[in-house]
Short mmCIF file of C-alpha atoms and ligand atoms in Angstrom, two decimals:
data_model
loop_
_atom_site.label_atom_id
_atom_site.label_comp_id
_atom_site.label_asym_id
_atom_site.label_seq_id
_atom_site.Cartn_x
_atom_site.Cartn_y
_atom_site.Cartn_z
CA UNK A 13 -17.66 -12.84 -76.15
CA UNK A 14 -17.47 -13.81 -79.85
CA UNK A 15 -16.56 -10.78 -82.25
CA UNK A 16 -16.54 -10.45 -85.99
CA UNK A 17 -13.47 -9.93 -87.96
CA UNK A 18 -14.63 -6.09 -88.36
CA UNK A 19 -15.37 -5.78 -84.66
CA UNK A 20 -12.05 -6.97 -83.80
CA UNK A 21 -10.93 -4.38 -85.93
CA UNK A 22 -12.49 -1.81 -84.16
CA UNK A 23 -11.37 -2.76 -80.64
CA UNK A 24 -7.20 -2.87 -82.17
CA UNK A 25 -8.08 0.40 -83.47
CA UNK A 26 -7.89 -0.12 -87.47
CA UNK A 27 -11.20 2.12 -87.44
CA UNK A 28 -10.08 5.12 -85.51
CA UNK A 29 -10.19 6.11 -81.88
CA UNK A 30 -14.06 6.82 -81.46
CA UNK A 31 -15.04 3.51 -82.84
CA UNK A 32 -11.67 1.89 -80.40
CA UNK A 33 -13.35 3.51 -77.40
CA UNK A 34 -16.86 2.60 -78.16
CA UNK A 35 -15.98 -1.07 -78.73
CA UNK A 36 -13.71 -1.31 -75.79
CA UNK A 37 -16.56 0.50 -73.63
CA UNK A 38 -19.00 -2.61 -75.34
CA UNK A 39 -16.84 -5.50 -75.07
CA UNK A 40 -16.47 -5.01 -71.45
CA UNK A 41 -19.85 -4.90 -70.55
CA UNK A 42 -20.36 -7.44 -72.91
CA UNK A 43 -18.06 -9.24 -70.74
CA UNK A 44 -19.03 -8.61 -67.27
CA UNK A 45 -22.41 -9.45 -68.22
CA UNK A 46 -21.60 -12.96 -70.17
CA UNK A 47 -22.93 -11.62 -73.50
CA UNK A 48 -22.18 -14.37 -76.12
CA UNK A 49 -21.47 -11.76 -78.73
CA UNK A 50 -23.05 -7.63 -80.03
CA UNK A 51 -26.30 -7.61 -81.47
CA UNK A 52 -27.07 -4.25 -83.96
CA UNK A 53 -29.03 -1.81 -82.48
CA UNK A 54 -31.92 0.72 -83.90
CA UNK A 55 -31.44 3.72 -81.76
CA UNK A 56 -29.91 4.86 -78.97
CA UNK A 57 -31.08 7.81 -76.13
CA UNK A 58 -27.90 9.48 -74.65
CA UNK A 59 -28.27 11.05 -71.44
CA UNK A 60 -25.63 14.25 -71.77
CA UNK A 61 -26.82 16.42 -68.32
CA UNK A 62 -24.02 18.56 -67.66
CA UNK A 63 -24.11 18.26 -64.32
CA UNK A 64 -23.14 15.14 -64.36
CA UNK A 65 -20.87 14.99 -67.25
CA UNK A 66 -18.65 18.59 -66.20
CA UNK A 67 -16.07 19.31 -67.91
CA UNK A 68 -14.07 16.10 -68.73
CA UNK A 69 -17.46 15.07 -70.48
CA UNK A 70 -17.46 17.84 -72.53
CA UNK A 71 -13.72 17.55 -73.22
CA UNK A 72 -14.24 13.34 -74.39
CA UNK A 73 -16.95 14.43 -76.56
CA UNK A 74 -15.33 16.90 -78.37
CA UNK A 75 -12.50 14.80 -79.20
CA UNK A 76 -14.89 12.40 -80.57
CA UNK A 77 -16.25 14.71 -82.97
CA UNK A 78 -12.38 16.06 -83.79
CA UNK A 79 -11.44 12.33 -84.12
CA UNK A 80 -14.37 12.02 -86.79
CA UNK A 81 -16.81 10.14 -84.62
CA UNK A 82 -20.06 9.86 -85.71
CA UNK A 83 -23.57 8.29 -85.10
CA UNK A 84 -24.60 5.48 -87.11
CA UNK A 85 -27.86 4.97 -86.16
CA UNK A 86 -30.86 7.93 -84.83
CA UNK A 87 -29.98 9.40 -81.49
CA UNK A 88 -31.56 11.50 -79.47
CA UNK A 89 -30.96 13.61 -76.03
CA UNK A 90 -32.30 13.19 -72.65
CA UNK A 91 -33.02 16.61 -70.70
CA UNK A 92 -30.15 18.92 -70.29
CA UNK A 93 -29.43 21.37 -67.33
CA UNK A 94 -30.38 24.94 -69.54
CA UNK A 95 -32.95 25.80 -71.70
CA UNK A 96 -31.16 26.41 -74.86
CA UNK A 97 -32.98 29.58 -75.49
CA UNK A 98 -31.97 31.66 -72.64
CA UNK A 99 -28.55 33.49 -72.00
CA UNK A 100 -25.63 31.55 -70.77
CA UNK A 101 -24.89 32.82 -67.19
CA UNK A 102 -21.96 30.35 -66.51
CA UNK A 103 -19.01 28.42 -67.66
CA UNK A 104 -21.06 25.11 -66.66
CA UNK A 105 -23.69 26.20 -68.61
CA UNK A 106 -21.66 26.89 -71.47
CA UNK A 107 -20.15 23.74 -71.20
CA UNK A 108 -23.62 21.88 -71.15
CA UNK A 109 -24.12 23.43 -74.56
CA UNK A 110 -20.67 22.56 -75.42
CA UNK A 111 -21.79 19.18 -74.62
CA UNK A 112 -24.78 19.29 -76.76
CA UNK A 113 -23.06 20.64 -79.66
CA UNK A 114 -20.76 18.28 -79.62
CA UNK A 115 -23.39 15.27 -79.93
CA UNK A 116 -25.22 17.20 -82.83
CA UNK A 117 -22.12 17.20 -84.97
CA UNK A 118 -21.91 13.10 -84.52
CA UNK A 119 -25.17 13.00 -85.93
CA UNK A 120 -28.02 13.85 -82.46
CA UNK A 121 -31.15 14.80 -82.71
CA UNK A 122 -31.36 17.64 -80.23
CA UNK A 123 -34.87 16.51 -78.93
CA UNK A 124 -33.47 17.29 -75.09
CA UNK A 125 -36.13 15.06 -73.08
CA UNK A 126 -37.02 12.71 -70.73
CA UNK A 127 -39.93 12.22 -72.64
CA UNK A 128 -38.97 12.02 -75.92
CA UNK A 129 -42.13 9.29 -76.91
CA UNK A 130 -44.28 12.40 -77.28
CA UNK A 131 -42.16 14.16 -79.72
CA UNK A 132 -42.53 10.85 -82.29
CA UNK A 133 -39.04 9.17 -80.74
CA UNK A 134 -41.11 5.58 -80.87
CA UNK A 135 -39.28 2.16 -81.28
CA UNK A 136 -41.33 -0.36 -82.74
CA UNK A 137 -42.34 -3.68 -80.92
CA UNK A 138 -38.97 -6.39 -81.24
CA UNK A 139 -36.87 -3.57 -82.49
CA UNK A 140 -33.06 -4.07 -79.96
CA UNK A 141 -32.44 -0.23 -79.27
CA UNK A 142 -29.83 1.74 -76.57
CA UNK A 143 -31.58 4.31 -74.61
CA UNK A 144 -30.56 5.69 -71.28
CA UNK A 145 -32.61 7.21 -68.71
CA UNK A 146 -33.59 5.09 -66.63
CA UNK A 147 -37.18 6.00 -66.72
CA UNK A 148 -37.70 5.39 -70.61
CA UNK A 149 -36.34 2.32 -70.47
CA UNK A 150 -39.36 0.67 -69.01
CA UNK A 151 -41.64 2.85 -71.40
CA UNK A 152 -39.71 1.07 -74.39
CA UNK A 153 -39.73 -2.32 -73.41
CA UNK A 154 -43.06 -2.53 -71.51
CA UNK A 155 -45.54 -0.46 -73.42
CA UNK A 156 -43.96 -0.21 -76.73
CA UNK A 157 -42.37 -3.97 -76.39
CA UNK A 158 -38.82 -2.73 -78.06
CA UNK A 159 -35.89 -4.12 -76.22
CA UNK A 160 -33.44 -2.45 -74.00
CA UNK A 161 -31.36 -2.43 -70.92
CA UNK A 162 -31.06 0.31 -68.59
CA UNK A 163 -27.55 1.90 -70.77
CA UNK A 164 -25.61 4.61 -68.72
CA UNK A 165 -22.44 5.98 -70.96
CA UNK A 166 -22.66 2.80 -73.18
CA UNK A 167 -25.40 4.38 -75.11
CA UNK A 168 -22.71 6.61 -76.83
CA UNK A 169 -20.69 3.46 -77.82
CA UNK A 170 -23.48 2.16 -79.11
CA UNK A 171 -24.54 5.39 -81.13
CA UNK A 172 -20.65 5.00 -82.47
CA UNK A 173 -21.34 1.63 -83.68
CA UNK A 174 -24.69 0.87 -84.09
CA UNK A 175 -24.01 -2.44 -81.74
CA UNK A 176 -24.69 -3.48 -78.19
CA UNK A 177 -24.04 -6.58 -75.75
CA UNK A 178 -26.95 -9.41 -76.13
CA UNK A 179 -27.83 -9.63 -72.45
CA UNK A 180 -30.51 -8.74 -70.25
CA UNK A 181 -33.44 -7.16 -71.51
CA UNK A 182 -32.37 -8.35 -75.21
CA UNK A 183 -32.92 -12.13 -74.40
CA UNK A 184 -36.98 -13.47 -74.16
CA UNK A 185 -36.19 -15.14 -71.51
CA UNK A 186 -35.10 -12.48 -69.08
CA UNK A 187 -38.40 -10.17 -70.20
CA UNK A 188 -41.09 -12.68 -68.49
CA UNK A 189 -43.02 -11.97 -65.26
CA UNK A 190 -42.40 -13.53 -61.75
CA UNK A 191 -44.73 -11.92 -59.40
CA UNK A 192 -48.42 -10.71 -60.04
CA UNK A 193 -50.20 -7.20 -58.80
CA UNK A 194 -53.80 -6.90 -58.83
CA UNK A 195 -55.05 -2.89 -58.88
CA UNK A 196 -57.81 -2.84 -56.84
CA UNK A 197 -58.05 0.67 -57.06
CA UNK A 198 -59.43 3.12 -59.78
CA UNK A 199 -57.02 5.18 -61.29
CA UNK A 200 -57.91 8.74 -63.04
CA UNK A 201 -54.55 10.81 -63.11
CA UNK A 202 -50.67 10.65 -63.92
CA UNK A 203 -50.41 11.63 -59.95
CA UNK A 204 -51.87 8.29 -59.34
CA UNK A 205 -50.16 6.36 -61.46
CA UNK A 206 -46.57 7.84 -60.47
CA UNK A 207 -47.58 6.71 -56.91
CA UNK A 208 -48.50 3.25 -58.31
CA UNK A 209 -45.47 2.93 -60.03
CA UNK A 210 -43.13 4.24 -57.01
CA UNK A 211 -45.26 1.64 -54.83
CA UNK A 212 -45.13 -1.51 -57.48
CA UNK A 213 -41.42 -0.84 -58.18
CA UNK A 214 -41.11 -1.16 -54.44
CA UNK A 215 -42.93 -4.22 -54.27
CA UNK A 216 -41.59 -6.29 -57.26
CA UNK A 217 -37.54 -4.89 -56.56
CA UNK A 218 -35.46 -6.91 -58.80
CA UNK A 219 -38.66 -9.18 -59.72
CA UNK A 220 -40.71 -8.54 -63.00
CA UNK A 221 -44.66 -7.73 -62.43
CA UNK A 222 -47.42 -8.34 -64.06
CA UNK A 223 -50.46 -5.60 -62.55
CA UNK A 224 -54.01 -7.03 -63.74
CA UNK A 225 -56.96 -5.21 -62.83
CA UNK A 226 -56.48 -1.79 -64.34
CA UNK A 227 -60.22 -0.51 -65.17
CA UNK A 228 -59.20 1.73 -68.23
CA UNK A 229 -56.26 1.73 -70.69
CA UNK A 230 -53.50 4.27 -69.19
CA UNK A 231 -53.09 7.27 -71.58
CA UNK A 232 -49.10 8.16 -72.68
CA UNK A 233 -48.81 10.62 -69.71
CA UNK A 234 -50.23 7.94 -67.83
CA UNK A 235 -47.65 5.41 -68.39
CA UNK A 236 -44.75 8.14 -68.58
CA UNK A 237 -45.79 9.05 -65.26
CA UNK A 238 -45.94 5.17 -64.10
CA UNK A 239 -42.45 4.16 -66.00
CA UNK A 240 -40.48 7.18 -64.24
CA UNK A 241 -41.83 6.38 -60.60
CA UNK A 242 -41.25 2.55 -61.24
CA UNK A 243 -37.82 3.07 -62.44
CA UNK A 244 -36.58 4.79 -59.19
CA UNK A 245 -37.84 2.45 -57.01
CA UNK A 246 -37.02 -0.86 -59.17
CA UNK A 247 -34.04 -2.42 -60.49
CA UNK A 248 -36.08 -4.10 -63.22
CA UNK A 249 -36.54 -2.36 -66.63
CA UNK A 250 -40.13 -3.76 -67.58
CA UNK A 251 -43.15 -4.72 -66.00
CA UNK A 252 -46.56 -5.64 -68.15
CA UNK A 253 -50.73 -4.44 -67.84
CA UNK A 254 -51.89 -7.74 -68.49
CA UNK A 255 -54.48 -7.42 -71.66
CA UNK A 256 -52.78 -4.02 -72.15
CA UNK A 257 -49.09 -4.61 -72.71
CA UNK A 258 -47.84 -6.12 -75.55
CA UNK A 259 -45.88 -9.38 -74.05
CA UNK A 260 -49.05 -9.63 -72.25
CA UNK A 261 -52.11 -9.74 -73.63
CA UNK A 262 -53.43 -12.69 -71.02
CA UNK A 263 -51.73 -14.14 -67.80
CA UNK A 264 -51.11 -17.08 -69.82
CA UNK A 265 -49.15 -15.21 -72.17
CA UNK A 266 -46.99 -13.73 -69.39
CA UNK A 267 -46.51 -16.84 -67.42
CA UNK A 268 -44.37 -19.83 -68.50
CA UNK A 269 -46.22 -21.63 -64.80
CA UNK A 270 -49.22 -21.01 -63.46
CA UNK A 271 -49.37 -17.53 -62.38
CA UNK A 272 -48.32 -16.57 -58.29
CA UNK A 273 -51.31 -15.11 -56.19
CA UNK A 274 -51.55 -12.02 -56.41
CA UNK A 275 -50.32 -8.78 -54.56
CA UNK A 276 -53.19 -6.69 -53.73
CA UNK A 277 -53.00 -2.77 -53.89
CA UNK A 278 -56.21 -0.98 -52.91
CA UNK A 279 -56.93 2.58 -52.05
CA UNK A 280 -55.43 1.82 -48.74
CA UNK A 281 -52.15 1.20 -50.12
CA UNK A 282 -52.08 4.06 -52.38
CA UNK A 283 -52.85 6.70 -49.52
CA UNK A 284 -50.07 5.19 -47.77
CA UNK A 285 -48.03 5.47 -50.57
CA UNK A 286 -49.01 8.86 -50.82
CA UNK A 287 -48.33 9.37 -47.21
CA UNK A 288 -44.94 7.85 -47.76
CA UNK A 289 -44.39 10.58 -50.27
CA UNK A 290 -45.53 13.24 -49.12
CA UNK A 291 -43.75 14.64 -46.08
CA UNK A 292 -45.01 18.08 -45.85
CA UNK A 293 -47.95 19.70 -43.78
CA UNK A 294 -50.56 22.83 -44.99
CA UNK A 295 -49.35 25.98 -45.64
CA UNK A 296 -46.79 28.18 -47.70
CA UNK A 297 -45.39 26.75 -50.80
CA UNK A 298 -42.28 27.83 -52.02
CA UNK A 299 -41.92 26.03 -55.27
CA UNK A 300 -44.24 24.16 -57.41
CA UNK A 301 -43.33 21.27 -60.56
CA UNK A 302 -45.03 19.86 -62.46
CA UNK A 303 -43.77 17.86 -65.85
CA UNK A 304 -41.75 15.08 -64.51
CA UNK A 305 -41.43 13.45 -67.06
CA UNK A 306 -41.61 16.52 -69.16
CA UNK A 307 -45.84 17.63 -70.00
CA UNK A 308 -47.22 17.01 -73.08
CA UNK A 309 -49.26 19.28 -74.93
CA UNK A 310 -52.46 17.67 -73.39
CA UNK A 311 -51.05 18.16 -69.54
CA UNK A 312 -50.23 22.15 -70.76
CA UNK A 313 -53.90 22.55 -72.38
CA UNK A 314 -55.11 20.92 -68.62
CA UNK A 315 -53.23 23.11 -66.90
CA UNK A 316 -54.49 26.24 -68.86
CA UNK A 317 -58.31 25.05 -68.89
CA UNK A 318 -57.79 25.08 -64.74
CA UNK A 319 -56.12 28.36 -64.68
CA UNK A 320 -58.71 29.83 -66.39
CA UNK A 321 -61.52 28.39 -63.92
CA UNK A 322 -59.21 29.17 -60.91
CA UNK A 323 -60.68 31.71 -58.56
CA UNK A 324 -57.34 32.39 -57.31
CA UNK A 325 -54.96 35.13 -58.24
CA UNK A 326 -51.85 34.78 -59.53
CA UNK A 327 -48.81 34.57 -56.27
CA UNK A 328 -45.56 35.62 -58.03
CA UNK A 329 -43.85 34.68 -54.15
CA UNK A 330 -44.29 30.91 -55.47
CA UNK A 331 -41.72 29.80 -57.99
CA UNK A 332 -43.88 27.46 -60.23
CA UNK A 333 -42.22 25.66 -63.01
CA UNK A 334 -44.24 23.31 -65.64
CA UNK A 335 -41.15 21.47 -67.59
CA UNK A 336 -41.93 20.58 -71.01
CA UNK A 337 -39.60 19.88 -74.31
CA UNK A 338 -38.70 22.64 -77.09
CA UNK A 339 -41.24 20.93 -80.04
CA UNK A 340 -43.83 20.89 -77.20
CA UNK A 341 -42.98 24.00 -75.91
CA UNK A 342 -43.32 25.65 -79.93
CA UNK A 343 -46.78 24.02 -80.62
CA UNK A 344 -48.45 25.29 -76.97
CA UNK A 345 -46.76 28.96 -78.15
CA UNK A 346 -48.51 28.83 -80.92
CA UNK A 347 -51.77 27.61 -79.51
CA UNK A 348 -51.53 30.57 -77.25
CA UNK A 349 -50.96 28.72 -74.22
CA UNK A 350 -47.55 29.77 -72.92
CA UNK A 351 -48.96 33.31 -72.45
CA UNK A 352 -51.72 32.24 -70.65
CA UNK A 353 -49.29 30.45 -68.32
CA UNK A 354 -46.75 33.38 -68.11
CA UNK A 355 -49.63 35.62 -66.92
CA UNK A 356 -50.08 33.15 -63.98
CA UNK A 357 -46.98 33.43 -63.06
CA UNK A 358 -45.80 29.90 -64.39
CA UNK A 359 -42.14 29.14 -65.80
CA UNK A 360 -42.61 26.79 -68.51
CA UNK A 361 -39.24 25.69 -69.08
CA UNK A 362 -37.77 24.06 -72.01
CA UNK A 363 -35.14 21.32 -72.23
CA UNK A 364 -34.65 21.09 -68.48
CA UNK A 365 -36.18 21.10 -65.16
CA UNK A 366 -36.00 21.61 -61.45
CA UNK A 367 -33.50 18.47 -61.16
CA UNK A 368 -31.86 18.44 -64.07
CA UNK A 369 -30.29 21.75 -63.72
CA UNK A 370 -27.50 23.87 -62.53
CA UNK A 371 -30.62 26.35 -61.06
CA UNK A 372 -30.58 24.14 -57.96
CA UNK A 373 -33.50 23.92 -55.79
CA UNK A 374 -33.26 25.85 -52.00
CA UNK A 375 -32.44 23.16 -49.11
CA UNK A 376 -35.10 22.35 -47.08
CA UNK A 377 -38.04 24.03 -49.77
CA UNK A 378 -41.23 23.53 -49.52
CA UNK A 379 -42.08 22.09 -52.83
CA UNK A 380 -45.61 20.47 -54.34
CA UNK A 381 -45.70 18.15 -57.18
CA UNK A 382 -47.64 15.64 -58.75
CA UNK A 383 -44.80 13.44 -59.40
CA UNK A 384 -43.39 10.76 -57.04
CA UNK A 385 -39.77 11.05 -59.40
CA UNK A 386 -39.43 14.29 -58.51
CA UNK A 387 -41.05 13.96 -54.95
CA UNK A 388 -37.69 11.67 -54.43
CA UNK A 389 -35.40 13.46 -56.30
CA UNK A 390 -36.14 16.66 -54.36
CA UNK A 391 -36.12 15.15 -50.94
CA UNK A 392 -32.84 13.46 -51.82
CA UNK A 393 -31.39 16.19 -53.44
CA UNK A 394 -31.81 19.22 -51.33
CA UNK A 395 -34.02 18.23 -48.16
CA UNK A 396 -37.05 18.86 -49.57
CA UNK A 397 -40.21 19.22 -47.68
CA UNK A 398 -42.79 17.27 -49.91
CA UNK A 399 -46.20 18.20 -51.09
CA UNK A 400 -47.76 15.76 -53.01
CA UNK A 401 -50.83 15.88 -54.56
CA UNK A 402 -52.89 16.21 -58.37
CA UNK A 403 -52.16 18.57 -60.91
CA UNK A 404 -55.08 20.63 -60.02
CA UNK A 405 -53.76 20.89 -55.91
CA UNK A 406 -50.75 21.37 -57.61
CA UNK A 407 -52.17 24.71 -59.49
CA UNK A 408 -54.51 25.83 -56.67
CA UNK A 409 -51.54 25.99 -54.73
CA UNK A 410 -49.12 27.65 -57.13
CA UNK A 411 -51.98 30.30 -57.92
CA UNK A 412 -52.41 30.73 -54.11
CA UNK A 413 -49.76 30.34 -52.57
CA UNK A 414 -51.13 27.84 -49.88
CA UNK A 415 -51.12 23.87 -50.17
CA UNK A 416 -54.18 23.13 -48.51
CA UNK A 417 -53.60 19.42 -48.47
FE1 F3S B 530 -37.42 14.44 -66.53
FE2 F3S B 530 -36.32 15.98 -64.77
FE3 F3S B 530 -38.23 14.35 -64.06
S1 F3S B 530 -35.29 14.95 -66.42
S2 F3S B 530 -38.02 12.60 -65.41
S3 F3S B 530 -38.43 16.09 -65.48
S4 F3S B 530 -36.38 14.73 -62.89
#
């Protein structure tokens, strides 16, 4: 991989030991992935969750800072494993805000989300940014046609620098469909399109699709919900809406060849998806989620308007979380909605959520959600018995205490 004079600098460490790291951290991924040399980035989205990072996470990015590294370009924070404004119980949650501290002295925005697009984090279309997470990636290059990979721990070398390896989804040619999906099916909520995206990620693998056939244009929890259950299930970090998307505005746009035939997904497929998803029979709930990815202020005013029309009364048994982000949080406080939601019973957290946390979930809990993400997450995670179904089964149930499936 070809470097300039001052990234060669960098790498012998002329430039300090922040910028040494970061550039040996780039050049071998460069590298392994036959980049011909770094391209500069806009942004970068640095996943920091304690739980993964421990400690010696905490310990690297603190010599960072004391080493005088700092961000070059705007960075901001995927969800971390505490809400920021509640007491610190333990050392590992002191060291997740040890953690976040550390990257707001380099230069972070503390926006602490999965879904930062909501809180005005947008890349523009062409813009070459570094954002981890593996569910925004798909957001950024498919519905806001920016360009990145799928960055783990590079995303903090490229913060350092401002650079990253041209490879992947940075080159036109790797960003073009090879298999079609025609949506047979109406959809009419983010429940719907998380199972569409767990059961298209399934279907297209390592391949890039191309879904025609969508009868309305998805909203931004719509394609949050989508990107997030795609990205689980697919190694690929873009797919298109053909007529929607911005690298596809026809199937001639999309297709260097005549396009495949299609793969057909009708209501039959997406009840067996849901099937697939849900593992869980009617009865007791333990736990309910919803906000994966975290709610906007639109999915919090839903969730309020069917509260208030819900005949059921309030089950404080059932532990039922909404996760949202802090600036989202703020605005439905002062709307009035969070203590509409706290008389229900509801959690809203802030920052975090029933993953991303050290508050671990119960093995084998019986938990509903509308979101395929955390469907898998959960059933990975801690044995989860899975109730899936739409936000408003998801309320009923929380209020009640029952799914009734
Ligand atoms: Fe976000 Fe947690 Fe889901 S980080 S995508 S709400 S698993």
């Amino acid at each position: 991989m070809n470097l300039t004079t001052d990234q060669e600098a960098m790498l012998a460490g002329k430039k300090g030991w922040p910028l040494q790291i970061a550039m040996k951290m780039l050049a071998a991924v460069g590298r392994a992935q036959d980049a011909p040399e770094l391209i500069p980035v806009t942004s970068a989205h640095l996943v920091i969750d304690g739980t993964a990072l421990g400690k010696a996470g905490g310990d690297f990015l603190e010599r960072l800072v004391v080493e005088g590294g700092r961000f070059v370009i705007p960075t901001s924070i995927n969800a971390i494993a505490v809400d920021r404004t509640k007491p610190l119980k333990t050392a590992e949650e002191e060291n997740q805000i040890r953690i976040l501290e550390a990257c707001e002295k380099m230069g972070a925005l503390p926006s602490c989300s999965c879904n930062p697009f909501i809180q005005g984090i947008v890349p523009s279309f062409g813009e070459h940014v570094a954002w981890s997470e593996s569910a925004t990636a798909p957001y950024i290059n498919s519905v806001l046609g920016a360009r990145t990979n799928r960055e783990g721990a590079t995303a903090v070398a490229s913060a350092l620098t401002g650079l990253t390896p041209r490879y992947g989804m940075h080159l036109e040619e790797n960003r073009r469909p090879n298999v079609l999906i025609r949506v047979g099916t109406d959809l009419a909520s983010v429940d719907q399109f998380s199972l569409l995206g767990a059961l298209v990620g399934r279907l297209a693998a390592e391949r890039i699709p191309t879904l025609e056939g969508l009868t309305r244009i998805p909203s931004i929890d719509d394609y949050v919900s989508f990107s997030a259950a795609y990205a689980i299930h697919s190694m690929s970090a873009i797919y298109h809406f053909s007529g929607i998307t911005p690298e596809a505005k026809t199937l001639a746009d999309a297709y260097s060849e005549p396009a495949p035939l299609p793969i057909i997904i009708d209501d039959d497929a997406l009840d067996a998806e849901r099937r697939k998803t849900a593992n869980g029979k009617e009865g007791p709930v333990d736990v309910v989620s919803i906000g994966c990815p975290h709610a906007s202020i639109e999915q919090l005013r839903e969730a309020v308007e069917k509260i208030e029309s819900s005949t059921n009364s309030p089950e404080i048994k059932v532990k039922f979380y909404i996760h949202t982000n802090r600036t989202t949080y703020d605005i439905a406080e002062a709307e009035g909605l969070i203590s509409v939601l706290l008389d229900a019973g509801i959690t809203v957290t802030a920052d975090n959520c029933s993953v991303v946390s050290y508050d671990k979930l119960i093995k084998g809990v019986r938990l509903a959600t509308n979101s395929t993400k955390m469907a898998l997450f959960a059933k990975s995670v801690c044995n989860a018995e899975i109730l899936f179904g739409s936000t408003q089964e998801c309320i009923d149930a929380g209020l009640s205490g029952i799914w009734k499936g």
